[in-house]
PDB file of C-alpha atoms in Angstrom:
ATOM      1  CA  UNK A   1       0.933 -12.698  -1.650  1.00  0.00           C
ATOM      2  CA  UNK A   2      -0.751 -10.289  -4.071  1.00  0.00           C
ATOM      3  CA  UNK A   3      -0.250  -6.748  -2.768  1.00  0.00           C
ATOM      4  CA  UNK A   4       2.711  -5.138  -0.990  1.00  0.00           C
ATOM      5  CA  UNK A   5       2.542  -1.516   0.191  1.00  0.00           C
ATOM      6  CA  UNK A   6       5.544   0.696   0.908  1.00  0.00           C
ATOM      7  CA  UNK A   7       5.024   4.177   2.383  1.00  0.00           C
ATOM      8  CA  UNK A   8       7.950   6.431   1.424  1.00  0.00           C
ATOM      9  CA  UNK A   9       9.288   9.836   2.380  1.00  0.00           C
ATOM     10  CA  UNK A  10      12.268   9.272   0.037  1.00  0.00           C
ATOM     11  CA  UNK A  11      14.607   8.904   3.023  1.00  0.00           C
ATOM     12  CA  UNK A  12      17.389   6.321   3.106  1.00  0.00           C
ATOM     13  CA  UNK A  13      15.331   4.173   5.516  1.00  0.00           C
ATOM     14  CA  UNK A  14      12.399   4.235   3.087  1.00  0.00           C
ATOM     15  CA  UNK A  15      14.861   3.178   0.391  1.00  0.00           C
ATOM     16  CA  UNK A  16      15.901   0.168   2.469  1.00  0.00           C
ATOM     17  CA  UNK A  17      12.223  -0.790   2.854  1.00  0.00           C
ATOM     18  CA  UNK A  18      11.617  -0.365  -0.868  1.00  0.00           C
ATOM     19  CA  UNK A  19      14.534  -2.639  -1.761  1.00  0.00           C
ATOM     20  CA  UNK A  20      13.246  -5.371   0.559  1.00  0.00           C
ATOM     21  CA  UNK A  21       9.711  -4.947  -0.811  1.00  0.00           C
ATOM     22  CA  UNK A  22      11.039  -5.280  -4.355  1.00  0.00           C
ATOM     23  CA  UNK A  23      12.734  -8.542  -3.369  1.00  0.00           C
ATOM     24  CA  UNK A  24       9.412  -9.823  -1.976  1.00  0.00           C
ATOM     25  CA  UNK A  25       7.532  -8.723  -5.105  1.00  0.00           C
ATOM     26  CA  UNK A  26       9.984 -10.449  -7.434  1.00  0.00           C
ATOM     27  CA  UNK A  27       9.826 -13.697  -5.475  1.00  0.00           C
ATOM     28  CA  UNK A  28       6.038 -13.771  -5.043  1.00  0.00           C
ATOM     29  CA  UNK A  29       4.788 -11.946  -8.156  1.00  0.00           C
ATOM     30  CA  UNK A  30       2.967  -9.443  -5.943  1.00  0.00           C
ATOM     31  CA  UNK A  31       2.049  -5.950  -7.128  1.00  0.00           C
ATOM     32  CA  UNK A  32       4.168  -3.272  -5.432  1.00  0.00           C
ATOM     33  CA  UNK A  33       2.337  -0.114  -4.373  1.00  0.00           C
ATOM     34  CA  UNK A  34       4.256   2.934  -3.140  1.00  0.00           C
ATOM     35  CA  UNK A  35       2.586   5.839  -1.338  1.00  0.00           C
ATOM     36  CA  UNK A  36       3.912   9.261  -0.394  1.00  0.00           C
ATOM     37  CA  UNK A  37       1.875  11.556   1.819  1.00  0.00           C
ATOM     38  CA  UNK A  38       2.496  15.283   1.625  1.00  0.00           C
ATOM     39  CA  UNK A  39       1.966  16.376   5.200  1.00  0.00           C
ATOM     40  CA  UNK A  40       0.637  19.893   4.843  1.00  0.00           C
ATOM     41  CA  UNK A  41      -1.209  22.232   7.182  1.00  0.00           C
ATOM     42  CA  UNK A  42      -2.134  25.692   5.823  1.00  0.00           C
ATOM     43  CA  UNK A  43      -1.161  27.486   9.040  1.00  0.00           C
ATOM     44  CA  UNK A  44       2.287  25.874   9.271  1.00  0.00           C
ATOM     45  CA  UNK A  45       5.491  27.603   8.206  1.00  0.00           C
ATOM     46  CA  UNK A  46       7.180  24.362   7.180  1.00  0.00           C
ATOM     47  CA  UNK A  47       6.062  21.071   5.646  1.00  0.00           C
ATOM     48  CA  UNK A  48       7.693  17.676   5.197  1.00  0.00           C
ATOM     49  CA  UNK A  49       8.648  18.737   1.663  1.00  0.00           C
ATOM     50  CA  UNK A  50      10.180  22.104   2.637  1.00  0.00           C
ATOM     51  CA  UNK A  51       9.033  25.637   3.444  1.00  0.00           C
ATOM     52  CA  UNK A  52       5.316  26.371   3.318  1.00  0.00           C
ATOM     53  CA  UNK A  53       4.075  28.775   0.609  1.00  0.00           C
ATOM     54  CA  UNK A  54       5.235  32.354   0.745  1.00  0.00           C
ATOM     55  CA  UNK A  55       2.747  35.187   0.943  1.00  0.00           C
ATOM     56  CA  UNK A  56       0.889  35.579  -2.347  1.00  0.00           C
ATOM     57  CA  UNK A  57       1.022  31.863  -3.296  1.00  0.00           C
ATOM     58  CA  UNK A  58      -2.329  30.117  -2.905  1.00  0.00           C
ATOM     59  CA  UNK A  59      -2.647  26.837  -1.083  1.00  0.00           C
ATOM     60  CA  UNK A  60      -3.965  25.135  -4.229  1.00  0.00           C
ATOM     61  CA  UNK A  61      -1.002  26.364  -6.272  1.00  0.00           C
ATOM     62  CA  UNK A  62       1.462  25.278  -3.602  1.00  0.00           C
ATOM     63  CA  UNK A  63       0.013  21.789  -3.201  1.00  0.00           C
ATOM     64  CA  UNK A  64      -0.059  21.402  -6.996  1.00  0.00           C
ATOM     65  CA  UNK A  65       3.643  22.244  -7.108  1.00  0.00           C
ATOM     66  CA  UNK A  66       4.375  19.713  -4.390  1.00  0.00           C
ATOM     67  CA  UNK A  67       2.357  16.986  -6.095  1.00  0.00           C
ATOM     68  CA  UNK A  68       4.234  17.577  -9.353  1.00  0.00           C
ATOM     69  CA  UNK A  69       7.532  17.404  -7.469  1.00  0.00           C
ATOM     70  CA  UNK A  70       6.619  14.054  -5.889  1.00  0.00           C
ATOM     71  CA  UNK A  71       5.309  12.645  -9.166  1.00  0.00           C
ATOM     72  CA  UNK A  72       8.645  13.518 -10.781  1.00  0.00           C
ATOM     73  CA  UNK A  73      10.473  11.772  -7.938  1.00  0.00           C
ATOM     74  CA  UNK A  74       8.290   8.710  -8.478  1.00  0.00           C
ATOM     75  CA  UNK A  75       9.027   8.659 -12.222  1.00  0.00           C
ATOM     76  CA  UNK A  76      12.757   8.798 -11.507  1.00  0.00           C
ATOM     77  CA  UNK A  77      12.366   6.095  -8.884  1.00  0.00           C
ATOM     78  CA  UNK A  78      10.412   3.709 -11.130  1.00  0.00           C
ATOM     79  CA  UNK A  79      13.054   4.059 -13.849  1.00  0.00           C
ATOM     80  CA  UNK A  80      15.620   2.315 -11.629  1.00  0.00           C
ATOM     81  CA  UNK A  81      16.815  -1.121 -12.664  1.00  0.00           C
ATOM     82  CA  UNK A  82      15.721  -2.648  -9.358  1.00  0.00           C
ATOM     83  CA  UNK A  83      12.082  -2.479 -10.514  1.00  0.00           C
ATOM     84  CA  UNK A  84      12.621  -4.468 -13.723  1.00  0.00           C
ATOM     85  CA  UNK A  85       9.935  -7.137 -13.912  1.00  0.00           C
ATOM     86  CA  UNK A  86       7.916  -5.672 -11.016  1.00  0.00           C
ATOM     87  CA  UNK A  87       4.352  -4.342 -11.357  1.00  0.00           C
ATOM     88  CA  UNK A  88       4.615  -0.939  -9.636  1.00  0.00           C
ATOM     89  CA  UNK A  89       1.935   1.638  -8.914  1.00  0.00           C
ATOM     90  CA  UNK A  90       2.373   4.914  -7.028  1.00  0.00           C
ATOM     91  CA  UNK A  91       0.075   7.150  -5.013  1.00  0.00           C
ATOM     92  CA  UNK A  92       0.425  10.756  -3.848  1.00  0.00           C
ATOM     93  CA  UNK A  93      -1.817  11.952  -1.027  1.00  0.00           C
ATOM     94  CA  UNK A  94      -2.064  15.155   1.016  1.00  0.00           C
ATOM     95  CA  UNK A  95      -2.809  15.286   4.733  1.00  0.00           C
ATOM     96  CA  UNK A  96      -2.046  13.156   7.762  1.00  0.00           C
ATOM     97  CA  UNK A  97       0.539  10.452   6.886  1.00  0.00           C
ATOM     98  CA  UNK A  98      -0.744   7.817   9.300  1.00  0.00           C
ATOM     99  CA  UNK A  99      -4.382   8.233   8.266  1.00  0.00           C
ATOM    100  CA  UNK A 100      -3.601   8.125   4.554  1.00  0.00           C
ATOM    101  CA  UNK A 101      -1.326   5.102   4.926  1.00  0.00           C
ATOM    102  CA  UNK A 102      -3.918   3.118   6.883  1.00  0.00           C
ATOM    103  CA  UNK A 103      -6.647   3.994   4.373  1.00  0.00           C
ATOM    104  CA  UNK A 104      -4.450   2.740   1.547  1.00  0.00           C
ATOM    105  CA  UNK A 105      -3.617  -0.467   3.432  1.00  0.00           C
ATOM    106  CA  UNK A 106      -7.352  -1.170   3.725  1.00  0.00           C
ATOM    107  CA  UNK A 107      -8.148  -0.149   0.133  1.00  0.00           C
ATOM    108  CA  UNK A 108      -5.487  -2.479  -1.270  1.00  0.00           C
ATOM    109  CA  UNK A 109      -6.129  -5.209   1.286  1.00  0.00           C
ATOM    110  CA  UNK A 110      -2.341  -5.318   1.491  1.00  0.00           C
ATOM    111  CA  UNK A 111      -0.814  -8.690   2.280  1.00  0.00           C
ATOM    112  CA  UNK A 112       2.288  -6.982   3.627  1.00  0.00           C
ATOM    113  CA  UNK A 113       3.364  -3.444   4.516  1.00  0.00           C
ATOM    114  CA  UNK A 114       7.084  -2.653   4.569  1.00  0.00           C
ATOM    115  CA  UNK A 115       8.141   0.658   6.135  1.00  0.00           C
ATOM    116  CA  UNK A 116      11.387   2.408   6.825  1.00  0.00           C
ATOM    117  CA  UNK A 117      11.679   3.767  10.341  1.00  0.00           C
ATOM    118  CA  UNK A 118      14.018   6.102  12.153  1.00  0.00           C
ATOM    119  CA  UNK A 119      12.354   5.165  15.428  1.00  0.00           C
ATOM    120  CA  UNK A 120      11.170   7.593  18.088  1.00  0.00           C
ATOM    121  CA  UNK A 121      12.923   8.413  21.318  1.00  0.00           C
ATOM    122  CA  UNK A 122      12.430  10.459  24.464  1.00  0.00           C
ATOM    123  CA  UNK A 123       9.607  12.984  24.398  1.00  0.00           C
ATOM    124  CA  UNK A 124       8.896  12.329  20.704  1.00  0.00           C
ATOM    125  CA  UNK A 125       8.047   8.750  21.624  1.00  0.00           C
ATOM    126  CA  UNK A 126       5.830   9.800  24.536  1.00  0.00           C
ATOM    127  CA  UNK A 127       3.995  12.575  22.698  1.00  0.00           C
ATOM    128  CA  UNK A 128       3.510  11.337  19.129  1.00  0.00           C
ATOM    129  CA  UNK A 129       5.652   8.301  18.329  1.00  0.00           C
ATOM    130  CA  UNK A 130       6.752   7.532  14.804  1.00  0.00           C
ATOM    131  CA  UNK A 131       4.363   6.931  11.915  1.00  0.00           C
ATOM    132  CA  UNK A 132       5.767   3.411  11.669  1.00  0.00           C
ATOM    133  CA  UNK A 133       4.945   2.809  15.330  1.00  0.00           C
ATOM    134  CA  UNK A 134       1.342   3.949  14.827  1.00  0.00           C
ATOM    135  CA  UNK A 135       0.895   1.753  11.750  1.00  0.00           C
ATOM    136  CA  UNK A 136       2.305  -1.214  13.692  1.00  0.00           C
ATOM    137  CA  UNK A 137      -0.061  -0.488  16.583  1.00  0.00           C
ATOM    138  CA  UNK A 138      -3.277  -0.377  14.599  1.00  0.00           C
ATOM    139  CA  UNK A 139      -2.752  -2.219  11.308  1.00  0.00           C
ATOM    140  CA  UNK A 140      -4.722  -5.429  10.861  1.00  0.00           C
ATOM    141  CA  UNK A 141      -2.182  -6.461   8.215  1.00  0.00           C
ATOM    142  CA  UNK A 142       1.410  -7.701   8.724  1.00  0.00           C
ATOM    143  CA  UNK A 143       4.038  -4.960   8.827  1.00  0.00           C
ATOM    144  CA  UNK A 144       7.822  -5.145   8.497  1.00  0.00           C
ATOM    145  CA  UNK A 145       9.772  -2.129   9.737  1.00  0.00           C
ATOM    146  CA  UNK A 146      13.308  -1.540   8.485  1.00  0.00           C
ATOM    147  CA  UNK A 147      16.066   0.763   9.744  1.00  0.00           C
ATOM    148  CA  UNK A 148      19.122  -0.629   7.988  1.00  0.00           C
ATOM    149  CA  UNK A 149      19.821  -2.257   4.598  1.00  0.00           C
ATOM    150  CA  UNK A 150      18.424  -5.795   4.371  1.00  0.00           C
ATOM    151  CA  UNK A 151      17.800  -8.099   1.392  1.00  0.00           C
ATOM    152  CA  UNK A 152      15.342 -10.968   1.325  1.00  0.00           C
ATOM    153  CA  UNK A 153      18.050 -13.548   0.649  1.00  0.00           C
ATOM    154  CA  UNK A 154      19.963 -12.158   3.633  1.00  0.00           C
ATOM    155  CA  UNK A 155      17.270 -13.213   6.097  1.00  0.00           C
ATOM    156  CA  UNK A 156      18.608 -16.546   7.329  1.00  0.00           C
ATOM    157  CA  UNK A 157      17.293 -16.525  10.888  1.00  0.00           C
ATOM    158  CA  UNK A 158      14.093 -15.318  12.585  1.00  0.00           C
ATOM    159  CA  UNK A 159      13.335 -14.950  16.288  1.00  0.00           C
ATOM    160  CA  UNK A 160       9.605 -15.521  16.882  1.00  0.00           C
ATOM    161  CA  UNK A 161       8.949 -14.001  20.319  1.00  0.00           C
ATOM    162  CA  UNK A 162       6.011 -15.596  22.111  1.00  0.00           C
ATOM    163  CA  UNK A 163       4.394 -16.162  25.482  1.00  0.00           C
ATOM    164  CA  UNK A 164       2.829 -19.359  23.987  1.00  0.00           C
ATOM    165  CA  UNK A 165      -0.730 -18.379  25.001  1.00  0.00           C
ATOM    166  CA  UNK A 166      -3.812 -19.151  22.888  1.00  0.00           C
ATOM    167  CA  UNK A 167      -3.828 -15.574  21.568  1.00  0.00           C
ATOM    168  CA  UNK A 168      -0.462 -16.264  19.958  1.00  0.00           C
ATOM    169  CA  UNK A 169      -1.991 -18.971  17.771  1.00  0.00           C
ATOM    170  CA  UNK A 170      -3.600 -16.206  15.664  1.00  0.00           C
ATOM    171  CA  UNK A 171      -0.142 -15.085  14.601  1.00  0.00           C
ATOM    172  CA  UNK A 172       0.868 -18.401  13.164  1.00  0.00           C
ATOM    173  CA  UNK A 173      -1.181 -18.247   9.964  1.00  0.00           C
ATOM    174  CA  UNK A 174       0.439 -14.937   9.068  1.00  0.00           C
ATOM    175  CA  UNK A 175       3.842 -16.197  10.158  1.00  0.00           C
ATOM    176  CA  UNK A 176       3.417 -19.351   8.066  1.00  0.00           C
ATOM    177  CA  UNK A 177       2.755 -17.162   5.002  1.00  0.00           C
ATOM    178  CA  UNK A 178       5.980 -15.309   5.735  1.00  0.00           C
ATOM    179  CA  UNK A 179       7.893 -18.581   5.918  1.00  0.00           C
ATOM    180  CA  UNK A 180       6.521 -19.570   2.511  1.00  0.00           C
ATOM    181  CA  UNK A 181       8.639 -16.733   1.133  1.00  0.00           C
ATOM    182  CA  UNK A 182      11.609 -16.792   3.513  1.00  0.00           C
ATOM    183  CA  UNK A 183      13.678 -19.937   4.003  1.00  0.00           C
ATOM    184  CA  UNK A 184      15.077 -19.194   7.434  1.00  0.00           C
ATOM    185  CA  UNK A 185      15.984 -20.893  10.689  1.00  0.00           C
ATOM    186  CA  UNK A 186      13.326 -20.098  13.307  1.00  0.00           C
ATOM    187  CA  UNK A 187      13.991 -19.534  17.002  1.00  0.00           C
ATOM    188  CA  UNK A 188      10.925 -19.831  19.225  1.00  0.00           C
ATOM    189  CA  UNK A 189      11.787 -17.345  21.964  1.00  0.00           C
ATOM    190  CA  UNK A 190      10.419 -16.714  25.433  1.00  0.00           C
ATOM    191  CA  UNK A 191      11.894 -13.822  27.459  1.00  0.00           C
ATOM    192  CA  UNK A 192      11.922 -14.218  31.237  1.00  0.00           C
ATOM    193  CA  UNK A 193      11.588 -11.035  33.287  1.00  0.00           C
ATOM    194  CA  UNK A 194      11.544 -10.487  37.067  1.00  0.00           C
ATOM    195  CA  UNK A 195       7.805  -9.745  36.859  1.00  0.00           C
ATOM    196  CA  UNK A 196       6.941 -12.710  34.622  1.00  0.00           C
ATOM    197  CA  UNK A 197       9.424 -15.397  35.529  1.00  0.00           C
ATOM    198  CA  UNK A 198       9.210 -19.108  34.749  1.00  0.00           C
ATOM    199  CA  UNK A 199      12.149 -21.455  35.411  1.00  0.00           C
ATOM    200  CA  UNK A 200      14.044 -22.260  32.228  1.00  0.00           C
ATOM    201  CA  UNK A 201      13.017 -25.937  32.153  1.00  0.00           C
ATOM    202  CA  UNK A 202       9.342 -25.043  32.485  1.00  0.00           C
ATOM    203  CA  UNK A 203       9.556 -22.309  29.864  1.00  0.00           C
ATOM    204  CA  UNK A 204      11.321 -24.598  27.404  1.00  0.00           C
ATOM    205  CA  UNK A 205       8.750 -27.366  27.966  1.00  0.00           C
ATOM    206  CA  UNK A 206       5.942 -24.879  27.342  1.00  0.00           C
ATOM    207  CA  UNK A 207       7.616 -23.745  24.126  1.00  0.00           C
ATOM    208  CA  UNK A 208       7.978 -27.346  22.957  1.00  0.00           C
ATOM    209  CA  UNK A 209       4.311 -28.026  23.697  1.00  0.00           C
ATOM    210  CA  UNK A 210       3.331 -24.844  21.827  1.00  0.00           C
ATOM    211  CA  UNK A 211       5.430 -25.916  18.839  1.00  0.00           C
ATOM    212  CA  UNK A 212       4.018 -29.453  18.856  1.00  0.00           C
ATOM    213  CA  UNK A 213       0.414 -28.316  19.215  1.00  0.00           C
ATOM    214  CA  UNK A 214       0.765 -25.899  16.309  1.00  0.00           C
ATOM    215  CA  UNK A 215       2.793 -28.226  14.078  1.00  0.00           C
ATOM    216  CA  UNK A 216       5.917 -26.076  14.163  1.00  0.00           C
ATOM    217  CA  UNK A 217       8.815 -28.226  13.044  1.00  0.00           C
ATOM    218  CA  UNK A 218      12.552 -27.598  12.879  1.00  0.00           C
ATOM    219  CA  UNK A 219      12.377 -24.680  15.327  1.00  0.00           C
ATOM    220  CA  UNK A 220      14.973 -23.931  17.976  1.00  0.00           C
ATOM    221  CA  UNK A 221      13.649 -23.551  21.518  1.00  0.00           C
ATOM    222  CA  UNK A 222      15.165 -20.534  23.262  1.00  0.00           C
ATOM    223  CA  UNK A 223      14.763 -18.581  26.485  1.00  0.00           C
ATOM    224  CA  UNK A 224      16.431 -15.348  27.534  1.00  0.00           C
ATOM    225  CA  UNK A 225      16.552 -13.495  30.861  1.00  0.00           C
ATOM    226  CA  UNK A 226      16.149  -9.726  30.872  1.00  0.00           C
ATOM    227  CA  UNK A 227      14.645  -6.905  32.899  1.00  0.00           C
ATOM    228  CA  UNK A 228      12.187  -6.013  30.115  1.00  0.00           C
ATOM    229  CA  UNK A 229      10.745  -8.104  27.280  1.00  0.00           C
ATOM    230  CA  UNK A 230      11.709  -5.735  24.445  1.00  0.00           C
ATOM    231  CA  UNK A 231      15.267  -5.391  25.748  1.00  0.00           C
ATOM    232  CA  UNK A 232      15.539  -9.170  26.062  1.00  0.00           C
ATOM    233  CA  UNK A 233      14.284  -9.800  22.524  1.00  0.00           C
ATOM    234  CA  UNK A 234      16.660  -7.199  21.124  1.00  0.00           C
ATOM    235  CA  UNK A 235      19.620  -8.570  23.103  1.00  0.00           C
ATOM    236  CA  UNK A 236      18.838 -12.151  22.045  1.00  0.00           C
ATOM    237  CA  UNK A 237      18.733 -11.015  18.413  1.00  0.00           C
ATOM    238  CA  UNK A 238      22.109  -9.321  18.771  1.00  0.00           C
ATOM    239  CA  UNK A 239      23.726 -12.216  20.626  1.00  0.00           C
ATOM    240  CA  UNK A 240      22.528 -14.790  18.081  1.00  0.00           C
ATOM    241  CA  UNK A 241      22.934 -12.754  14.879  1.00  0.00           C
ATOM    242  CA  UNK A 242      19.189 -12.902  14.206  1.00  0.00           C
ATOM    243  CA  UNK A 243      18.194 -11.262  10.925  1.00  0.00           C
ATOM    244  CA  UNK A 244      14.476 -10.631  11.626  1.00  0.00           C
ATOM    245  CA  UNK A 245      12.337 -10.381  14.762  1.00  0.00           C
ATOM    246  CA  UNK A 246       8.700 -11.550  14.601  1.00  0.00           C
ATOM    247  CA  UNK A 247       6.144 -10.576  17.253  1.00  0.00           C
ATOM    248  CA  UNK A 248       2.444  -9.898  17.715  1.00  0.00           C
ATOM    249  CA  UNK A 249       0.885  -6.618  18.788  1.00  0.00           C
ATOM    250  CA  UNK A 250      -2.428  -6.105  20.605  1.00  0.00           C
ATOM    251  CA  UNK A 251      -3.016  -2.616  19.205  1.00  0.00           C
ATOM    252  CA  UNK A 252      -4.053  -1.192  22.577  1.00  0.00           C
ATOM    253  CA  UNK A 253      -5.611   2.269  22.452  1.00  0.00           C
ATOM    254  CA  UNK A 254      -6.072   5.195  24.800  1.00  0.00           C
ATOM    255  CA  UNK A 255      -5.364   4.727  28.477  1.00  0.00           C
ATOM    256  CA  UNK A 256      -4.629   0.997  28.091  1.00  0.00           C
ATOM    257  CA  UNK A 257      -1.822   1.815  25.664  1.00  0.00           C
ATOM    258  CA  UNK A 258      -0.461   4.462  28.042  1.00  0.00           C
ATOM    259  CA  UNK A 259      -0.469   2.006  30.953  1.00  0.00           C
ATOM    260  CA  UNK A 260       0.522  -1.234  29.247  1.00  0.00           C
ATOM    261  CA  UNK A 261       2.381  -0.042  26.180  1.00  0.00           C
ATOM    262  CA  UNK A 262       3.435  -2.505  23.521  1.00  0.00           C
ATOM    263  CA  UNK A 263       6.533  -4.669  23.288  1.00  0.00           C
ATOM    264  CA  UNK A 264       6.251  -4.626  19.490  1.00  0.00           C
ATOM    265  CA  UNK A 265       6.166  -0.825  19.321  1.00  0.00           C
ATOM    266  CA  UNK A 266       9.109  -0.550  21.708  1.00  0.00           C
ATOM    267  CA  UNK A 267      11.082  -2.865  19.424  1.00  0.00           C
ATOM    268  CA  UNK A 268      10.127  -0.851  16.339  1.00  0.00           C
ATOM    269  CA  UNK A 269      11.361   2.301  18.045  1.00  0.00           C
ATOM    270  CA  UNK A 270      14.545   0.987  19.605  1.00  0.00           C
ATOM    271  CA  UNK A 271      16.031  -2.065  17.889  1.00  0.00           C
ATOM    272  CA  UNK A 272      18.134  -1.820  14.737  1.00  0.00           C
ATOM    273  CA  UNK A 273      16.849  -5.212  13.544  1.00  0.00           C
ATOM    274  CA  UNK A 274      13.950  -5.431  11.081  1.00  0.00           C
ATOM    275  CA  UNK A 275      10.711  -6.320  12.883  1.00  0.00           C
ATOM    276  CA  UNK A 276       7.730  -8.254  11.485  1.00  0.00           C
ATOM    277  CA  UNK A 277       4.530  -7.569  13.414  1.00  0.00           C
ATOM    278  CA  UNK A 278       0.989  -8.856  13.115  1.00  0.00           C
ATOM    279  CA  UNK A 279      -2.138  -7.850  15.017  1.00  0.00           C
ATOM    280  CA  UNK A 280      -3.541 -10.064  17.779  1.00  0.00           C
ATOM    281  CA  UNK A 281      -7.223  -9.593  18.625  1.00  0.00           C
TER     282      UNK A 281
END
């Protein structure tokens, strides 16, 4: 692991993500990159950093002020003891947060992205979703989303949700790299729903075959019954005190995303547990 990227809006959730990323960087020797995007539209009356410029203040002058403000915040942030021994670089961009984050992920060839998330609910979820959700949907690189405080040494158990199909095999190389850093007990989980039901014995046998075929050792075979996959994964994690959920995402776009949705994105929006996601082709 060489490069870790953390997008920040200086919220408490972004702080949780930054602490976890720092733990990863210290354990792996990776460079830690932090990006803040100033979301600014000249016709708006309010920006993510506060009120838009008053009459008489030019756009260039206003954005310069905002950049200086963020750079000062970054200097104060980097002075914290938590970054001792970590190679940290910061970036300030102006424009669309999602677009700037994804460009930076590609430019750095990030091995891991760690993001804080408040989630998105109701009409916000239907209309725009959260930036974290969009990054999860389209990123070709592994992403961990965080809503509550979590430290690397506090991750003792992981639920790897799978339907044990061939497409899931793609996830395992990325998941193996995660396990090189995290020493955790792994639960191989299959959620049974009314629309995709397999008797428990058959599901468990399929999970064992999947584990054997892919040389997964010391994993716990688990099934869980629920009305929806994301609800079942979340409930299993709660019932078994799971510290991290791992799942693949297909990154569906357009009408296919509207129709089929994404279990991973639903988890990012609704569960309080940290979620590791990786793209499946």
